[in-house]
Short mmCIF file of C-alpha atoms and ligand atoms in Angstrom, two decimals:
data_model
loop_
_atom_site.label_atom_id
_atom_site.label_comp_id
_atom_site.label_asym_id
_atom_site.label_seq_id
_atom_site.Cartn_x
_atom_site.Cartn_y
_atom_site.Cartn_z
CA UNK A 4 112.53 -50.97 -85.82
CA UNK A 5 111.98 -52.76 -89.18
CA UNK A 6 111.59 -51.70 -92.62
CA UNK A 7 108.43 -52.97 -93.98
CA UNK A 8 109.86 -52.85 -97.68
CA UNK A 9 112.48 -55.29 -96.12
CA UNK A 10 110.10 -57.54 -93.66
CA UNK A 11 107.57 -57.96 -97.70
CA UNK A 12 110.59 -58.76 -99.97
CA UNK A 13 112.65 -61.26 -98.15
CA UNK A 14 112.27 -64.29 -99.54
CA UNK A 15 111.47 -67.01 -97.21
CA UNK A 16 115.00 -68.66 -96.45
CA UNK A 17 114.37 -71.94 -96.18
CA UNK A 18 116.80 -73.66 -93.41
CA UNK A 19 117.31 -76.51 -95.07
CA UNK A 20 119.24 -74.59 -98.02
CA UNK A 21 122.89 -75.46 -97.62
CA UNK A 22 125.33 -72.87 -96.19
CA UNK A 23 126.92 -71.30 -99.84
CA UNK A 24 123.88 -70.59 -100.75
CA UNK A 25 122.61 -68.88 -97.73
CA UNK A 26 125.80 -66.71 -97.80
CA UNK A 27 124.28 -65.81 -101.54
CA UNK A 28 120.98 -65.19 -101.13
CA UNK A 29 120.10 -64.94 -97.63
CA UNK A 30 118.70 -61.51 -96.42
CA UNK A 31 119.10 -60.16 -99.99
CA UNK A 32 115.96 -57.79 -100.92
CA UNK A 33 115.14 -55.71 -103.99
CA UNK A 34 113.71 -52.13 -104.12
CA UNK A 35 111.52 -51.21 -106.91
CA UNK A 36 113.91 -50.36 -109.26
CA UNK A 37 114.33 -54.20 -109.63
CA UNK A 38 117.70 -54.24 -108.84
CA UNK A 39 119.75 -58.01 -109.40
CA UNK A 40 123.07 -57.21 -106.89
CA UNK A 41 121.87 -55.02 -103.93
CA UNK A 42 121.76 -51.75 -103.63
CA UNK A 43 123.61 -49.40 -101.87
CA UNK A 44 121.67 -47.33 -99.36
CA UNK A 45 124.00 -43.98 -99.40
CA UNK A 46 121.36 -41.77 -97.44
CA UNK A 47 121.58 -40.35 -93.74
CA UNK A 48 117.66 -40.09 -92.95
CA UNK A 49 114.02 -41.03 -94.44
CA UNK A 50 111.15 -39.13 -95.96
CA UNK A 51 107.40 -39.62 -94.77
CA UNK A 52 104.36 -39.30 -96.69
CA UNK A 53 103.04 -37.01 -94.01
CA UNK A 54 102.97 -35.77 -90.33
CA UNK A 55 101.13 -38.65 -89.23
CA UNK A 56 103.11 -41.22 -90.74
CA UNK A 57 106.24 -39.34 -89.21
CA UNK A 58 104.80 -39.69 -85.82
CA UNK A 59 103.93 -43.31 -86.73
CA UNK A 60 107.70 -44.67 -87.60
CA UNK A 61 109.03 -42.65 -84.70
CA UNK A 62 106.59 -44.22 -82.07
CA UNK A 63 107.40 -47.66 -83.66
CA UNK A 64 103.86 -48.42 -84.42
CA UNK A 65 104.04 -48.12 -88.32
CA UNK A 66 107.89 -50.05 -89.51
CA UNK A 67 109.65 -47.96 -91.72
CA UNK A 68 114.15 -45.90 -91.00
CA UNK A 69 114.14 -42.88 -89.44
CA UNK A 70 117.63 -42.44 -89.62
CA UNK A 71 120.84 -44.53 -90.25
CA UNK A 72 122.33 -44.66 -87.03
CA UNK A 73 119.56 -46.24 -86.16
CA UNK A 74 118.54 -48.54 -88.85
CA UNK A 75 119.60 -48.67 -93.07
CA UNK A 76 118.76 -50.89 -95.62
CA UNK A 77 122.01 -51.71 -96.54
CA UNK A 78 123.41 -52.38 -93.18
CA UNK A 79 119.95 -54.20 -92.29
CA UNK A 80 120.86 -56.88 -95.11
CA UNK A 81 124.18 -57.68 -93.74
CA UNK A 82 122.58 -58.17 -90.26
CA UNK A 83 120.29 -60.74 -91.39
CA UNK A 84 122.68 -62.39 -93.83
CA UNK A 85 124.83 -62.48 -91.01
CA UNK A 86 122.73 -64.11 -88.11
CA UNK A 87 121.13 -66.83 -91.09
CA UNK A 88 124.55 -67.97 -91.51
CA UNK A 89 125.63 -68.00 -87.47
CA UNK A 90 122.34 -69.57 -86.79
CA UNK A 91 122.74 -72.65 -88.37
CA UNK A 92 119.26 -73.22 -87.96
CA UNK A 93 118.49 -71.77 -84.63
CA UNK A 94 114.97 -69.74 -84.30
CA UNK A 95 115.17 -66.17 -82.93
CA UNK A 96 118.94 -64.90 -83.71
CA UNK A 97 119.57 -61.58 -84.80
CA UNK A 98 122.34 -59.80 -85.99
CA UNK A 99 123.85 -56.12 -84.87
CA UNK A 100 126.21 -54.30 -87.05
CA UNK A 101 128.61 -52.12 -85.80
CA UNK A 102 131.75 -49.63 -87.40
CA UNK A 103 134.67 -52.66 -86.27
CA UNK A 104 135.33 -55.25 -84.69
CA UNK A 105 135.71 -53.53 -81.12
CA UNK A 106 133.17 -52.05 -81.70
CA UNK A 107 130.87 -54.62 -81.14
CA UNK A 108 132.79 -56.08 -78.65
CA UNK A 109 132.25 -52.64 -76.62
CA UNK A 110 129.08 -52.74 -77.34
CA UNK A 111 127.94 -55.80 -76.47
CA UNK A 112 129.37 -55.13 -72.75
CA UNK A 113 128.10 -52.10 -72.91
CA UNK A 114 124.60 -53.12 -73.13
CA UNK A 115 124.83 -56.32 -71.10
CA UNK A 116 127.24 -55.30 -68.16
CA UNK A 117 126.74 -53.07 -65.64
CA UNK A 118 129.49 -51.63 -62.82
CA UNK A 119 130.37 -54.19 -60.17
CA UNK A 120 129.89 -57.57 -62.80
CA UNK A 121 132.91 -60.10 -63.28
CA UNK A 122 134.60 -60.99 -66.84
CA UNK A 123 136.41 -64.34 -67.42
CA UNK A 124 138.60 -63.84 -70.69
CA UNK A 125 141.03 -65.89 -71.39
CA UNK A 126 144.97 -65.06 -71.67
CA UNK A 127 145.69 -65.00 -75.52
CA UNK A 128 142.28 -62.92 -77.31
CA UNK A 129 143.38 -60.18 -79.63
CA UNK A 130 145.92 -57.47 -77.96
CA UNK A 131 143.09 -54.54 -78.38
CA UNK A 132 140.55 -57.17 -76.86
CA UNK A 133 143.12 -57.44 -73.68
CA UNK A 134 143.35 -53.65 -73.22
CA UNK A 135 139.50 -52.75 -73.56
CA UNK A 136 138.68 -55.27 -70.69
CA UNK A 137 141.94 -55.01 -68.76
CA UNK A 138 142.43 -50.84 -68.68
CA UNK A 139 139.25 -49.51 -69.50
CA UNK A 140 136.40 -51.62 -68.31
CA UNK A 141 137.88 -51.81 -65.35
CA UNK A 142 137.86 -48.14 -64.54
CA UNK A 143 134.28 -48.07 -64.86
CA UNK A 144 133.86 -50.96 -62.28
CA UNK A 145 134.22 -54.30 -64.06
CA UNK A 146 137.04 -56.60 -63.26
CA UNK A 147 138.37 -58.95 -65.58
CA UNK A 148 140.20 -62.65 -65.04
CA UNK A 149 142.50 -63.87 -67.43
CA UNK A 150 142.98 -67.33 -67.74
CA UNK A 151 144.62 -69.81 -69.90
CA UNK A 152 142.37 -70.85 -73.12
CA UNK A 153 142.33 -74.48 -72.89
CA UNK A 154 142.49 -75.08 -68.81
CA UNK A 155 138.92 -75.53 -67.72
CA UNK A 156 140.01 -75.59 -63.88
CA UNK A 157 141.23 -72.27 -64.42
CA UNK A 158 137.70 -71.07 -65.70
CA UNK A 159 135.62 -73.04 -63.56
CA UNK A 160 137.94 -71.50 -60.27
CA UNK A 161 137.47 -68.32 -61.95
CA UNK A 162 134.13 -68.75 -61.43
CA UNK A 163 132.08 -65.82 -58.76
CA UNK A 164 128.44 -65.39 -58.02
CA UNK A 165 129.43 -61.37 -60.04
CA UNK A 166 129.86 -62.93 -63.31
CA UNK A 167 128.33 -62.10 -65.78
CA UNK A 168 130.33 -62.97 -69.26
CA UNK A 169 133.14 -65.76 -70.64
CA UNK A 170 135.13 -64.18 -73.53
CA UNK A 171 136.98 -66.17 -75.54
CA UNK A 172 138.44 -66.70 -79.11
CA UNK A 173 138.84 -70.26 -80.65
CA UNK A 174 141.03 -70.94 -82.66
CA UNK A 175 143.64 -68.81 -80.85
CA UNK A 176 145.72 -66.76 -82.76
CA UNK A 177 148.53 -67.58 -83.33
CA UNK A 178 149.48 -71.10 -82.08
CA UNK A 179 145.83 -72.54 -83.06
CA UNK A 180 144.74 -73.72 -79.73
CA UNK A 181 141.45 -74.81 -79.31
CA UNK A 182 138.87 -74.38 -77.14
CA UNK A 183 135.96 -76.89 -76.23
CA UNK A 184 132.59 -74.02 -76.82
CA UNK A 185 130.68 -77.21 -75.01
CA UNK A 186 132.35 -77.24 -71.98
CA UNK A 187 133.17 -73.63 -71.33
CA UNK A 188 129.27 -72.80 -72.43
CA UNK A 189 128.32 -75.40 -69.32
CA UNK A 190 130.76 -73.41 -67.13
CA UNK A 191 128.78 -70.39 -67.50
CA UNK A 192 125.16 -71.83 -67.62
CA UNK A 193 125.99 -74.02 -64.61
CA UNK A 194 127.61 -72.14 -62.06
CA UNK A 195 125.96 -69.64 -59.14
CA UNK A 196 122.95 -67.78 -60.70
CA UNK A 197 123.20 -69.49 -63.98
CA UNK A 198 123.22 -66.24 -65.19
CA UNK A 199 126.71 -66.07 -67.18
CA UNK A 200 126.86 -65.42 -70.99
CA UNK A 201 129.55 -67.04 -73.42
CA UNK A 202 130.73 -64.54 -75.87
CA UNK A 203 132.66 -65.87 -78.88
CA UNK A 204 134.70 -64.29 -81.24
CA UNK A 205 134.56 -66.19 -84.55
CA UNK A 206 136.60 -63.88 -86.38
CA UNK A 207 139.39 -66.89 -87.75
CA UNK A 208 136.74 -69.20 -88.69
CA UNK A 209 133.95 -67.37 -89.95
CA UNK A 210 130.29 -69.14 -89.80
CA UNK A 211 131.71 -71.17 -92.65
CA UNK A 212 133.74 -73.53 -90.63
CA UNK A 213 132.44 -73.02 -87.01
CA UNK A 214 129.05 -71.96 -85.22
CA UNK A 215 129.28 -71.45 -81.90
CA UNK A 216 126.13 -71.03 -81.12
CA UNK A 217 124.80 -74.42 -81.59
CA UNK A 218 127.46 -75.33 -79.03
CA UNK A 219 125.81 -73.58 -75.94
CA UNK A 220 127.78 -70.33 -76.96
CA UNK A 221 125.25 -66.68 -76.44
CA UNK A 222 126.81 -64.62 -78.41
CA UNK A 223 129.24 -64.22 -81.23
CA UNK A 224 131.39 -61.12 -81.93
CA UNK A 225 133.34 -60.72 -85.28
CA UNK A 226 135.55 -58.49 -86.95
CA UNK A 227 134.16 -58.24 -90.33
CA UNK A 228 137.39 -56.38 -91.43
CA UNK A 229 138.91 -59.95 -91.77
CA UNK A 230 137.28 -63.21 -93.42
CA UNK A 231 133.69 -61.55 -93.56
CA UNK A 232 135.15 -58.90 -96.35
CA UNK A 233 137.95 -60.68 -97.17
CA UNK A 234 140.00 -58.65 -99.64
CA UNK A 235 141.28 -56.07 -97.00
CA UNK A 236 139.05 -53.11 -97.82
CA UNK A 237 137.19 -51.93 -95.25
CA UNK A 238 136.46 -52.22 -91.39
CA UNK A 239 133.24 -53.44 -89.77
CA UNK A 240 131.84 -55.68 -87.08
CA UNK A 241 128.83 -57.47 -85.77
CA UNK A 242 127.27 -58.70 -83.03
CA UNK A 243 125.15 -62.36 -82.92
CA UNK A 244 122.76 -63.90 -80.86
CA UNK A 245 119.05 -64.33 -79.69
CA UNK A 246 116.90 -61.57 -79.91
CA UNK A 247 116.52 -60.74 -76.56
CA UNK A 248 119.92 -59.76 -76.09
CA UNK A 249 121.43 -58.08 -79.76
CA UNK A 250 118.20 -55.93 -79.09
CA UNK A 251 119.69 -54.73 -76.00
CA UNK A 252 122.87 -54.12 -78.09
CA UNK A 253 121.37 -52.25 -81.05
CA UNK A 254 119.71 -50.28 -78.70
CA UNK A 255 123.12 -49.24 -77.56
CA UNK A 256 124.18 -48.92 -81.01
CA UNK A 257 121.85 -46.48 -81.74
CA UNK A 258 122.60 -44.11 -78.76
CA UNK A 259 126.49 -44.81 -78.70
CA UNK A 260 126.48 -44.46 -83.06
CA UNK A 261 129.45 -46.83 -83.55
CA UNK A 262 127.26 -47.17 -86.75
CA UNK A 263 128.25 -49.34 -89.30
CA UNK A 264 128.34 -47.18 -92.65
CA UNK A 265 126.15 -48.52 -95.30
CA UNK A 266 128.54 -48.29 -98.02
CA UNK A 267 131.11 -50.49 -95.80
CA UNK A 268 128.04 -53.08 -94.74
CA UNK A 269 127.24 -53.25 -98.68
CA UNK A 270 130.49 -54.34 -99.19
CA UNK A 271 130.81 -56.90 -96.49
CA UNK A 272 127.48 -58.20 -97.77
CA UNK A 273 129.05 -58.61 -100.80
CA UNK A 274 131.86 -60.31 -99.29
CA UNK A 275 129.89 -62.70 -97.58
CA UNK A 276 129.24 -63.82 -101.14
CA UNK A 277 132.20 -65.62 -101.71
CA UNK A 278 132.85 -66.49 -97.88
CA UNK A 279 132.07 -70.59 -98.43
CA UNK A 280 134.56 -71.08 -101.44
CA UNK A 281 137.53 -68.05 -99.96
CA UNK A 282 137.34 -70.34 -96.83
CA UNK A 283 137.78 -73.17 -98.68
CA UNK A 284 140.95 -71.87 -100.94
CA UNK A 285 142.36 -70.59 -97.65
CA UNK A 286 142.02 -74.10 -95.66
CA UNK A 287 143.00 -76.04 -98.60
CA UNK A 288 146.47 -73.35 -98.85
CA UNK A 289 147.05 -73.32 -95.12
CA UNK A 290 146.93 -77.40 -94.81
CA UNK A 291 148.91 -77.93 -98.08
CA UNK A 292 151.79 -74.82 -96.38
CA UNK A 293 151.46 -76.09 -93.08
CA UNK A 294 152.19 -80.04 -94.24
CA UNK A 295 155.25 -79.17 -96.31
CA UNK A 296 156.76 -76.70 -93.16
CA UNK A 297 156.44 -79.68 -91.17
CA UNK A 298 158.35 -81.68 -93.38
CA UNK A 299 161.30 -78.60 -94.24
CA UNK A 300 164.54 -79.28 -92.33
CA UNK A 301 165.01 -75.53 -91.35
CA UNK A 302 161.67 -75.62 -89.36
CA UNK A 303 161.40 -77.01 -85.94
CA UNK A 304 158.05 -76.88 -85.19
CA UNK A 305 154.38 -76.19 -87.05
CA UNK A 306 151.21 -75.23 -85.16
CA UNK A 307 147.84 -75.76 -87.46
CA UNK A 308 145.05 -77.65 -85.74
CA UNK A 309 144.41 -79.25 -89.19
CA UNK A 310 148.24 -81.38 -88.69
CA UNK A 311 147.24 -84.52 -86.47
CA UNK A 312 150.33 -84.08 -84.17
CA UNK A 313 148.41 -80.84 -83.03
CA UNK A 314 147.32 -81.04 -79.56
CA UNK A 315 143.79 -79.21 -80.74
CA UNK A 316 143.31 -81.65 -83.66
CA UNK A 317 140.53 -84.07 -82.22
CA UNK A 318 138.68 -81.09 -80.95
CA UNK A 319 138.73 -78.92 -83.98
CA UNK A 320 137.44 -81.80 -86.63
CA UNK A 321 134.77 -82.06 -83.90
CA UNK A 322 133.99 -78.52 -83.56
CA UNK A 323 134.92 -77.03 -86.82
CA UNK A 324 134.41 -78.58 -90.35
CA UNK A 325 137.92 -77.50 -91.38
CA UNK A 326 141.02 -75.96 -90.07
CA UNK A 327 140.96 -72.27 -91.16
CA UNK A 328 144.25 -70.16 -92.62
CA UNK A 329 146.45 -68.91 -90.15
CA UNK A 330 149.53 -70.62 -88.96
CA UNK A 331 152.63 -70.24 -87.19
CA UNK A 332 156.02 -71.93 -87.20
CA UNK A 333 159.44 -71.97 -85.23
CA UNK A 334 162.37 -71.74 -86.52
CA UNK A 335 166.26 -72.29 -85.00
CA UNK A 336 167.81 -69.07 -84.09
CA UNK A 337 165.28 -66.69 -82.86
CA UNK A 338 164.38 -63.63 -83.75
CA UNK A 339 167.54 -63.20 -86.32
CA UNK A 340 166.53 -66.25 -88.20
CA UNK A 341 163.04 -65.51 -88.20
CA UNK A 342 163.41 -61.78 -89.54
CA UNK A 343 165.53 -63.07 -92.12
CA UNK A 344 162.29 -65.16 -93.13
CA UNK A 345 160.18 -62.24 -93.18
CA UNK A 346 162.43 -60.33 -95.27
CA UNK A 347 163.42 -62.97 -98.12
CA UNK A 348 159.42 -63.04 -98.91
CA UNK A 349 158.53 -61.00 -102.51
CA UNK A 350 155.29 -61.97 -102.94
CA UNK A 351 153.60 -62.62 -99.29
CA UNK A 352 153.07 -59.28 -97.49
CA UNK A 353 154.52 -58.08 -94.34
CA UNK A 354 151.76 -56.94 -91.97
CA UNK A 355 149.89 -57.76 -89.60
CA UNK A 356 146.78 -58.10 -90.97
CA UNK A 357 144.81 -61.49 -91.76
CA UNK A 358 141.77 -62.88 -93.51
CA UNK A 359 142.69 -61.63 -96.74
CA UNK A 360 142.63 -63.20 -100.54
CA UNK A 361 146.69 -62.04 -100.36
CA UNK A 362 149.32 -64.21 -98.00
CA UNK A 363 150.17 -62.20 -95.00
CA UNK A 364 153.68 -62.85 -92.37
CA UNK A 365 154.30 -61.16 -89.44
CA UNK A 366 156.51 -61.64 -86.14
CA UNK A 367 154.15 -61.81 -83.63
CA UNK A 368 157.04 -61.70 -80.51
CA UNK A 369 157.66 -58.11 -82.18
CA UNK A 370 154.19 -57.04 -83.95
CA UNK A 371 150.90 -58.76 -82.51
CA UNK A 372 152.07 -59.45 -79.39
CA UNK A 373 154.82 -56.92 -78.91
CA UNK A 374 153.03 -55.38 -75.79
CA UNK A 375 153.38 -58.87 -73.73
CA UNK A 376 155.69 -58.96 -70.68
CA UNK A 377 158.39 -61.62 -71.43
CA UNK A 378 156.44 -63.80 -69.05
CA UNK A 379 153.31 -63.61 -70.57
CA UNK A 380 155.23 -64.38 -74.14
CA UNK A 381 156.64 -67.31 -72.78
CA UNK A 382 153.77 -68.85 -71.05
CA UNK A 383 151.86 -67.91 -74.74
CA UNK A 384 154.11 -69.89 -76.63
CA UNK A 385 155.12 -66.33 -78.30
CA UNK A 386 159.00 -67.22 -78.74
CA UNK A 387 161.33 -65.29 -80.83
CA UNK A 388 161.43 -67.94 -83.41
CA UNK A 389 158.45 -67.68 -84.38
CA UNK A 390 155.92 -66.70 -87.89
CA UNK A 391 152.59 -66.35 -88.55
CA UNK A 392 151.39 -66.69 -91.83
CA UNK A 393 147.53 -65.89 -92.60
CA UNK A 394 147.40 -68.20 -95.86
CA UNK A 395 145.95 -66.11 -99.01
CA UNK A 396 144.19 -67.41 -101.64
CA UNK A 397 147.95 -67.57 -104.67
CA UNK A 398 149.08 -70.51 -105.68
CA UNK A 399 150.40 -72.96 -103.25
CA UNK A 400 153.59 -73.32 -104.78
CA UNK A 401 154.25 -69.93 -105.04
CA UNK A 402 153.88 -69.38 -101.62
CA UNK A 403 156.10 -72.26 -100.84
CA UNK A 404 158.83 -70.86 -103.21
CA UNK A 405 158.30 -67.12 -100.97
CA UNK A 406 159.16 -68.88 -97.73
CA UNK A 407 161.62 -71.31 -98.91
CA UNK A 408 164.22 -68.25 -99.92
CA UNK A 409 164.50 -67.56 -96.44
CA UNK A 410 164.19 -71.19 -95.06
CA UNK A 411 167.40 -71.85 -97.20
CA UNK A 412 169.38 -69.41 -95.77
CA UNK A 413 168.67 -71.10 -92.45
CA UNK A 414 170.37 -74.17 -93.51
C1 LIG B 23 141.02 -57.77 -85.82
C2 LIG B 23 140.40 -58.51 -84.73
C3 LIG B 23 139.54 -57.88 -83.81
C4 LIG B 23 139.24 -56.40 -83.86
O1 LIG B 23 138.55 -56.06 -85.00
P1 LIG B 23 138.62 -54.63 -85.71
O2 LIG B 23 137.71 -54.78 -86.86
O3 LIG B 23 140.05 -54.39 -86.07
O4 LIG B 23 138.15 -53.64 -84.71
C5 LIG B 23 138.95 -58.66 -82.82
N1 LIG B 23 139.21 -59.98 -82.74
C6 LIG B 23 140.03 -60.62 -83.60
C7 LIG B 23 140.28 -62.07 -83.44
C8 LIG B 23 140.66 -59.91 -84.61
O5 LIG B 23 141.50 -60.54 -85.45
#
């Protein structure tokens, strides 16, 4: 259902407009108070003019919101700001918003899976992205596969005439592995019924570096929460892809209600705003940290995609226009010397969290990826010597003078 008000105002987005200005003015329409910044659509249902126009927006045939689980301005803008920026050009994408991140990816196998269909995912996705496929997709009848990222014989083996949907995130969180979208996109448009999706979440790099779509991927999941907001305010998530299948999704959406709110898709949109030249600061931060860890003598080892030594390097200048934020590094002495890190830092924050304007480092053996098996840490790459740092948007060499306390005491 579309609002006519929004379908009349929308200014023709012309594709050839470059990217920052898409993320500015794409999907953006005014109401007739003339508003310049977008308004905020704080209302739970819509008035009609009369019984028959009622009757009219409920049976579809007249456009107009009946209610905002279903449909809202506000959360209609970020939707098609959203799917102009994943599109890249592509005809026929469409966006659905949804309350988080897992949220959309519940949502999307919700409305696409049924009981008795196959899931490929590969080992290292996000820990709540492991346990909704692993524990509770499986109790209603769908069996998941994990396999390892970057080996394409393990996908392709993984392979049965059941499956129905490749899940995978690239850039991998936290050692930066990358995965060829090309390759695994053939996988699952070439194999038995042809009838496999590739689901991507682009959460670390955000439309702004990477669009998976124009590499054979179906659908793209994000967590708005991170990148997409950026300033660690609120949670949200959508859902990207042609029409024919976010329909089925919103049409979930709107029975389910894992409703985005309006006031936290207004300021997502808003976010998006500032998405080309946050990514920027954050790439230019993480390559500049990342460079001078390599060089430190207390760190053994750095893993960013954007250092050339990085055995995803080649693939991620092809697939990605720059590196992203996040890194990790090793350091000698496990988990003692890499607390004592963590806990020299004044300015950098100790959490978890990523994607914001403010420098984030966390222990992942301990924190992100404290519910691994010892196994499954070691054949991650998840030692006890290891950071992650989601690069914020300070000054470089203030953020160099935050680790280096602890580096020194290394020495
Ligand atoms: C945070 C995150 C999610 C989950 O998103 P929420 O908004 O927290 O529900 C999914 N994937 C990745 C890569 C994430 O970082």
């Amino acid at each position: 259902m579309k609002n006519q008000d929004v379908n009349d105002q929308l200014p023709d987005i012309d594709e050839a407009l470059g990217f920052a200005t898409q993320s500015i003015r794409g999907g953006s329409f005014r109401s007739d108070m003339r508003e310049h910044s977008e308004a905020l659509y704080l209302t739970s249902s819509f008035v009609y003019d009369s019984a028959a126009q009622a009757q009219a927006v409920f049976a579809g045939d007249e456009p107009g919101n009946v209610y905002s689980r279903y449909t809202n301005p506000s959360v209609q803008m970020f939707e098609e700001r959203m799917a102009i920026l994943e599109a890249g050009g592509m005809e026929d994408i469409i966006g659905c918003a949804t309350s988080s991140g897992m949220a959309a990816i519940l949502g999307s196998c919700m409305a696409l899976l049924k009981s008795g269909d196959h899931v490929i995912c590969s080992r290292n996705v996000f820990g709540t992205t492991f346990t909704i496929f692993a524990k509770y997709f499986e109790k209603f009848g769908v069996k998941t596969t994990f396999v390892d990222l970057t080996n394409y014989q393990q996908w392709q083996e993984a392979m049965t005439p059941e499956t129905r949907l490749l899940f995978l995130e690239t850039p991998s969180n936290p050692l930066s592995d990358v995965a060829d979208i090309q390759r695994l996109a053939d996988i699952a448009h070439n194999t038995y019924n042809k009838s496999a999706l590739l689901m991507v979440d682009n959460c670390f790099c955000t439309p702004a570096l990477q669009k998976p779509l124009l590499f054979g991927a179906d659908l793209i999941i994000h967590s708005a929460t991170k990148y997409i907001d950026g300033q660690g305010r609120c949670l949200g998530g959508m859902v990207v892809g042609r029409k024919e299948l976010v329909n089925e999704v919103h049409l979930w959406q709107r029975a389910a209600g894992a409703t985005l709110s309006a006031f936290n898709a207004w300021v997502l949109f808003k976010g998006l705003e500032t998405l080309s030249i946050r990514m920027e600061g954050h790439c230019r931060n993480a390559t500049a940290l990342a460079k001078w860890l390599d060089e430190h003598p207390a760190v053994d080892k750095v893993h960013y995609s954007g250092l050339s030594s990085h055995r995803g390097h080649e693939l991620a200048k092809k697939q990605q226009s720059a590196f992203g934020g996040v890194l990790a590094f090793e350091v000698k002495g496990g988990r003692a010397s890499a607390w004592k890190v963590i806990d020299s830092v004044t300015i950098m924050s100790r959490t978890a969290n990523l994607g914001d304007t403010r420098t984030t480092i966390t222990h992942p053996a301990t924190t992100t990826h404290c519910r691994l098996t010892d196994d499954d840490k070691q054949r991650s790459g998840i030692t006890e010597g290891l950071v992650r740092v989601a690069v914020g948007l300070e000054d470089i060499e203030d953020l160099k003078r935050d680790i280096d306390k602890g580096l020194q005491q290394l020495r």
